[in-house]
CSV table of C-alpha atoms in Angstrom, one decimal:
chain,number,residue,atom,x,y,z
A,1,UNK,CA,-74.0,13.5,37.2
A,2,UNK,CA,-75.3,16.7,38.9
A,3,UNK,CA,-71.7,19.0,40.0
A,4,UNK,CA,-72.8,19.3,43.6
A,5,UNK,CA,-74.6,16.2,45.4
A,6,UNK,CA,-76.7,16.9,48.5
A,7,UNK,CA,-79.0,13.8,50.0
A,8,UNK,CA,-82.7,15.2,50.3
A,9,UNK,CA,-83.2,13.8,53.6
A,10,UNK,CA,-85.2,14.3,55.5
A,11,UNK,CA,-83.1,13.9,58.8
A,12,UNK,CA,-84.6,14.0,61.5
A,13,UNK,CA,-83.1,14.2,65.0
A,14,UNK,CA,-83.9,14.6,68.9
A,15,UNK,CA,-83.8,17.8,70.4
A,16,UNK,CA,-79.8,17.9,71.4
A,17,UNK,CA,-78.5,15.9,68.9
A,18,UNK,CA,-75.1,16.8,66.7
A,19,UNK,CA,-76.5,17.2,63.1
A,20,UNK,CA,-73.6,16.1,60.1
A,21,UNK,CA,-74.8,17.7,56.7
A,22,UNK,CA,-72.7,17.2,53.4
A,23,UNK,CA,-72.0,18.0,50.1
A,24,UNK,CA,-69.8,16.8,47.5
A,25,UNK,CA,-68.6,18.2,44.3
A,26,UNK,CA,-67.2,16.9,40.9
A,27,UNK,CA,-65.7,20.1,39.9
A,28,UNK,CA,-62.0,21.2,41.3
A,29,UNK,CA,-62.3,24.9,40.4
A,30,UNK,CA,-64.9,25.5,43.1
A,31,UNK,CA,-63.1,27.6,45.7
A,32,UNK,CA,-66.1,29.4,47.6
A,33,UNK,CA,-68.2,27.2,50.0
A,34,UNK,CA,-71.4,28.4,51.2
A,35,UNK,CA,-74.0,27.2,53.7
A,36,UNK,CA,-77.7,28.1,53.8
A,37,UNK,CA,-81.0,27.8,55.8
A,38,UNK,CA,-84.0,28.3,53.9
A,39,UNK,CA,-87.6,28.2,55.8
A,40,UNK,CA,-90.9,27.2,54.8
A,41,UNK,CA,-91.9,29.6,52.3
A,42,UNK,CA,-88.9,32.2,53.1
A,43,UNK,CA,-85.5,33.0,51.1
A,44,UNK,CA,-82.5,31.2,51.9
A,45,UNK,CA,-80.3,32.5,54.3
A,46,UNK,CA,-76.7,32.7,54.6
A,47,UNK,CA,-75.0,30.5,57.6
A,48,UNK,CA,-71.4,30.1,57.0
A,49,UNK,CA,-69.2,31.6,54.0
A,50,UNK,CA,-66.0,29.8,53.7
A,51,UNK,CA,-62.6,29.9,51.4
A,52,UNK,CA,-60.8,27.2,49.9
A,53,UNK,CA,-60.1,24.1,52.6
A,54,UNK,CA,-60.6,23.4,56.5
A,55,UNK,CA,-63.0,24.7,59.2
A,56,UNK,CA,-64.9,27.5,60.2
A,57,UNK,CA,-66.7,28.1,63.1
A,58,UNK,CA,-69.7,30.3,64.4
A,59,UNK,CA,-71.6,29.7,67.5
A,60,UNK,CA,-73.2,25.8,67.6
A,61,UNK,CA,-72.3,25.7,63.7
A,62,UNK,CA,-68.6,25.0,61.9
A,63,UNK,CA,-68.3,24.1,58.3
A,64,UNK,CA,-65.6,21.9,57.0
A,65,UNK,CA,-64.5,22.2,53.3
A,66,UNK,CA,-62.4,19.2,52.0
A,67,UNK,CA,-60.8,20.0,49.0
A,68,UNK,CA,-59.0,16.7,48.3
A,69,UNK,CA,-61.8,14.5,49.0
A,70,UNK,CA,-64.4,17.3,47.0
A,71,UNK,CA,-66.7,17.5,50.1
A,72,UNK,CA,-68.2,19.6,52.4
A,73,UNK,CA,-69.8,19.6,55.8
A,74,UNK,CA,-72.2,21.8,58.0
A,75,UNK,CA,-72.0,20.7,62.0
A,76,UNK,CA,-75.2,21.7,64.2
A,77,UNK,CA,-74.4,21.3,68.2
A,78,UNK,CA,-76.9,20.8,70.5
A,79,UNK,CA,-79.4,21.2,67.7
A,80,UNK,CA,-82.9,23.1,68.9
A,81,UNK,CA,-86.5,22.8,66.8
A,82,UNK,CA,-85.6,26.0,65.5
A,83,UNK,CA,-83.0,24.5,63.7
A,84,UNK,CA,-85.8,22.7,61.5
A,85,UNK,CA,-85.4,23.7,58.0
A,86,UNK,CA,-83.9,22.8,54.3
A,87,UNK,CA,-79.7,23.0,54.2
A,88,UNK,CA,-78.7,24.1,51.2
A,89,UNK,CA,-74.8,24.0,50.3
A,90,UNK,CA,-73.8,26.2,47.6
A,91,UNK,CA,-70.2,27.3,45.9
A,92,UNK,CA,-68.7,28.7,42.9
A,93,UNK,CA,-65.6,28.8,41.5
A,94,UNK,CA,-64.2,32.5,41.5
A,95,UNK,CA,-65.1,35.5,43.4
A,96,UNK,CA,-68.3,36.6,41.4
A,97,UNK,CA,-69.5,33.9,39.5
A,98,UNK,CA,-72.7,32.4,39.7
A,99,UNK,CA,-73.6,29.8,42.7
A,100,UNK,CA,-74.3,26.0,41.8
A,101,UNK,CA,-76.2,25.2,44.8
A,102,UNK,CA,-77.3,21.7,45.9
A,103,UNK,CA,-80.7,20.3,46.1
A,104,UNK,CA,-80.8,20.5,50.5
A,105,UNK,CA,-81.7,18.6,53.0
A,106,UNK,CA,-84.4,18.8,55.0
A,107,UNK,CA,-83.8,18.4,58.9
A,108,UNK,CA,-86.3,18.0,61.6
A,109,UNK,CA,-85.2,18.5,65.1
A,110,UNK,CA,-87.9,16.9,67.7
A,111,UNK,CA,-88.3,18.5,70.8
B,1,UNK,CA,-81.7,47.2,58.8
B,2,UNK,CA,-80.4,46.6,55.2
B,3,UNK,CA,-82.0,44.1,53.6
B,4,UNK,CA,-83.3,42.3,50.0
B,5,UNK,CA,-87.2,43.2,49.9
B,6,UNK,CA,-89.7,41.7,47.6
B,7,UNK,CA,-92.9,42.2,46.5
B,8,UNK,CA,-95.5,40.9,46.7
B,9,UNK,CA,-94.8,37.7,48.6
B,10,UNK,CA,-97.9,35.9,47.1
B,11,UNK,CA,-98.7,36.9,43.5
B,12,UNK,CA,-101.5,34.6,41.3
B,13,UNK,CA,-102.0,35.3,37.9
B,14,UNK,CA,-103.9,33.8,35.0
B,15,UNK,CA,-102.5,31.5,32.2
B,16,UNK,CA,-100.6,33.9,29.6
B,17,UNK,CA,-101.2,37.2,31.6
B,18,UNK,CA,-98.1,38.7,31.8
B,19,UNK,CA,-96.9,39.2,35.3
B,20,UNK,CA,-94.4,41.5,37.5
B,21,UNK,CA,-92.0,40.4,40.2
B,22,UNK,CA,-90.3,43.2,42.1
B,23,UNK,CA,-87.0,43.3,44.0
B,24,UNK,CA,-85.5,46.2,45.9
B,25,UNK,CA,-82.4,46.5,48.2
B,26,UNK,CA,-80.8,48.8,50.5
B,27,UNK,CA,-77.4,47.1,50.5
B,28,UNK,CA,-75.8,49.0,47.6
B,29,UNK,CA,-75.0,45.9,46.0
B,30,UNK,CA,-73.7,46.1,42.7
B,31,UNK,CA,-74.9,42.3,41.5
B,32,UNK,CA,-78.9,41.3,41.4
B,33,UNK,CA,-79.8,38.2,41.1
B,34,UNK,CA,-83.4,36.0,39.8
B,35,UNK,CA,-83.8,32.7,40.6
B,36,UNK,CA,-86.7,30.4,40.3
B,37,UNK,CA,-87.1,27.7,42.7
B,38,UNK,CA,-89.5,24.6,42.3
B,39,UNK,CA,-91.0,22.8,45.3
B,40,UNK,CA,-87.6,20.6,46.8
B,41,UNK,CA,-85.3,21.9,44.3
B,42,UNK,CA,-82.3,24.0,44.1
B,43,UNK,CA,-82.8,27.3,43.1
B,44,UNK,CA,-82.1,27.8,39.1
B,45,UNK,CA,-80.2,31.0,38.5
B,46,UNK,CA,-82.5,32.7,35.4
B,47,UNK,CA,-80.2,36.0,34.8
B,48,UNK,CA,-78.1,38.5,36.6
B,49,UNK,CA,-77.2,42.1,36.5
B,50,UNK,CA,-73.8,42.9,36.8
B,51,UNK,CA,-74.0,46.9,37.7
B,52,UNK,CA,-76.3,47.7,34.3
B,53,UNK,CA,-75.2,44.8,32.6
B,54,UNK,CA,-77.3,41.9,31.9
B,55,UNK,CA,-76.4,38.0,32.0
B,56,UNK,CA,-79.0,36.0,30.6
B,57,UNK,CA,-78.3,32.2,31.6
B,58,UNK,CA,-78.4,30.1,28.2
B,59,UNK,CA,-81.4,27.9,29.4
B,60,UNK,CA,-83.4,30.6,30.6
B,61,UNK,CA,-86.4,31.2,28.4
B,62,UNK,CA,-87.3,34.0,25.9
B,63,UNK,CA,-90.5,34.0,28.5
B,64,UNK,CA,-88.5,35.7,31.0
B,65,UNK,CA,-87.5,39.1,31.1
B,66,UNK,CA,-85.6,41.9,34.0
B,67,UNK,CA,-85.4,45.2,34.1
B,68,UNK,CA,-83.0,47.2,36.5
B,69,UNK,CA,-84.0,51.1,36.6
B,70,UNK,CA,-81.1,51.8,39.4
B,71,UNK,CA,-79.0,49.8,41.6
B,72,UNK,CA,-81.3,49.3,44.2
B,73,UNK,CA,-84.5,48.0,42.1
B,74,UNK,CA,-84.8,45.0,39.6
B,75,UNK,CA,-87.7,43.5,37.7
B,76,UNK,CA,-88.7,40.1,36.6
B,77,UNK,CA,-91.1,40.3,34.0
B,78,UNK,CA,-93.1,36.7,32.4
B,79,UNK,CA,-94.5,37.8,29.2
B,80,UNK,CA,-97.1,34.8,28.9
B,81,UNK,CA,-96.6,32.7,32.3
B,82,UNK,CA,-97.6,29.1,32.1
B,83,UNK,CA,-98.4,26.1,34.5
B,84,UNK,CA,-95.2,25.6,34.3
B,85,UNK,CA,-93.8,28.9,35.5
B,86,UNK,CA,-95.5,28.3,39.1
B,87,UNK,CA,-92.6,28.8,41.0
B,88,UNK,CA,-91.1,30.6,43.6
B,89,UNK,CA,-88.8,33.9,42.2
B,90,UNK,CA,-86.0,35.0,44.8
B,91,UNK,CA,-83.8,38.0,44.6
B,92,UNK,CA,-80.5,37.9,45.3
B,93,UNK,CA,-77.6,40.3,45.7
B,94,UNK,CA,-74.0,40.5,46.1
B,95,UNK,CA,-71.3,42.8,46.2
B,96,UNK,CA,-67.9,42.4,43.2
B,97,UNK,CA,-65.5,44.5,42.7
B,98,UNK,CA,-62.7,42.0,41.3
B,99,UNK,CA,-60.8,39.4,42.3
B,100,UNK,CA,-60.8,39.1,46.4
B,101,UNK,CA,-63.1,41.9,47.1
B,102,UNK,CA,-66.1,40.1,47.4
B,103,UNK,CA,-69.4,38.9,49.5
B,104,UNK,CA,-71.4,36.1,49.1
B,105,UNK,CA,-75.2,36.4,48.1
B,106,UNK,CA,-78.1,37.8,50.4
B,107,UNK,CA,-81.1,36.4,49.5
B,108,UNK,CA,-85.2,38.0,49.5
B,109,UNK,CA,-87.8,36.2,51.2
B,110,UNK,CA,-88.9,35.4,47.5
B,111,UNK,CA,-92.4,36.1,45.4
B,112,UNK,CA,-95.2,32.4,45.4
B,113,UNK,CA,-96.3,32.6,41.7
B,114,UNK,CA,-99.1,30.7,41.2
B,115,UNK,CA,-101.1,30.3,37.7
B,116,UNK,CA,-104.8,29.6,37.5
């Protein structure tokens, strides 16, 4: 059993649409939740950075971290094509240890 | 703006030709990261540089080497690449100074190795 699950999608939504992405985790001692986007052919980049459990939110995006339950979740509102890319989650257990990311999922958003 | 640059973005080299992957950064991070990342998968951490120290993961193999002259250049140097090491190679860095004073990783738009 991998320590962070991610379904590989792809989702694909209409132009609009509220997007629900998640990840869950076998491992208690994660702490750090991370979300990134990641391009065609370009580096991940960061989205939301969050601390232990509840919600964070920035623009059309809020992450939800779920300790009890071991899960996380990204929200997209009124997703745009733009938002067409591979979610990766990603956490770690202490402030400077490594990342054990999850596979992503790729979403499509249709116009 | 500050950012993780590297170079080149596209990089082909023959079977067993050893090859160089840089990564430079004007963030004054302290932490650099390599990972390789294979078509749909997660990226797989390979080593990281803890100021001049060096963290080798225990699967990583003898293949793969790093460098880090200063803090704001590392290396990734494949001694004898094989199909198998056609890849994409990000950079990452971060900033640690103990417990709490921390940010998360800032990834490079990454190096496309391909082997012929």
């Amino acid at each position: 059993q991998k320590e962070v699950e991610q379904d590989p999608g792809p989702l694909s939504v209409p132009e609009g649409a509220i997007v629900s992405l998640n990840c869950t985790y076998s491992n208690s001692a994660f702490q750090y939740f991370m979300w990134y986007r990641q391009y065609s052919r370009k580096g991940p980049e960061l989205l939301m950075y969050t601390y232990s459990s509840g919600n964070k939110e920035d623009g059309r995006f809020t992450a939800q971290v779920d300790k009890s339950s071991k899960y996380i979740s990204l929200f997209i509102r009124d997703s745009q094509p733009s938002d067409s890319a591979t979610y990766l989650c990603a956490m770690r257990k202490s402030s400077g240890d490594k990342l054990t990311f999850g596979t992503g999922t790729r979403l499509a958003v249709r116009p | 703006d500050a950012m993780v640059i590297q170079n080149p973005r596209y990089q082909v080299t023959q079977f067993g030709k050893p090859v160089t992957l840089s990564c430079s950064q004007t963030l004054n991070h302290n932490v650099m990261y390599w990972y390789q990342q294979k078509s749909s998968q997660a990226p797989k951490l390979l080593f990281h540089y803890y100021d001049k120290d060096f963290n080798n993961e225990a699967d990583t193999p003898d293949n793969f080497q790093s460098r880090r002259p200063n803090t704001s250049f590392c290396f990734l140097d494949i001694r004898s690449p094989g199909l198998g090491d056609a890849a994409m190679y990000l950079c990452a860095t971060s900033r640690h100074r103990g417990e709490g004073v921390d940010q998360p990783q800032h990834f490079g738009d990454g190096t496309r190795l391909s082997i012929l």
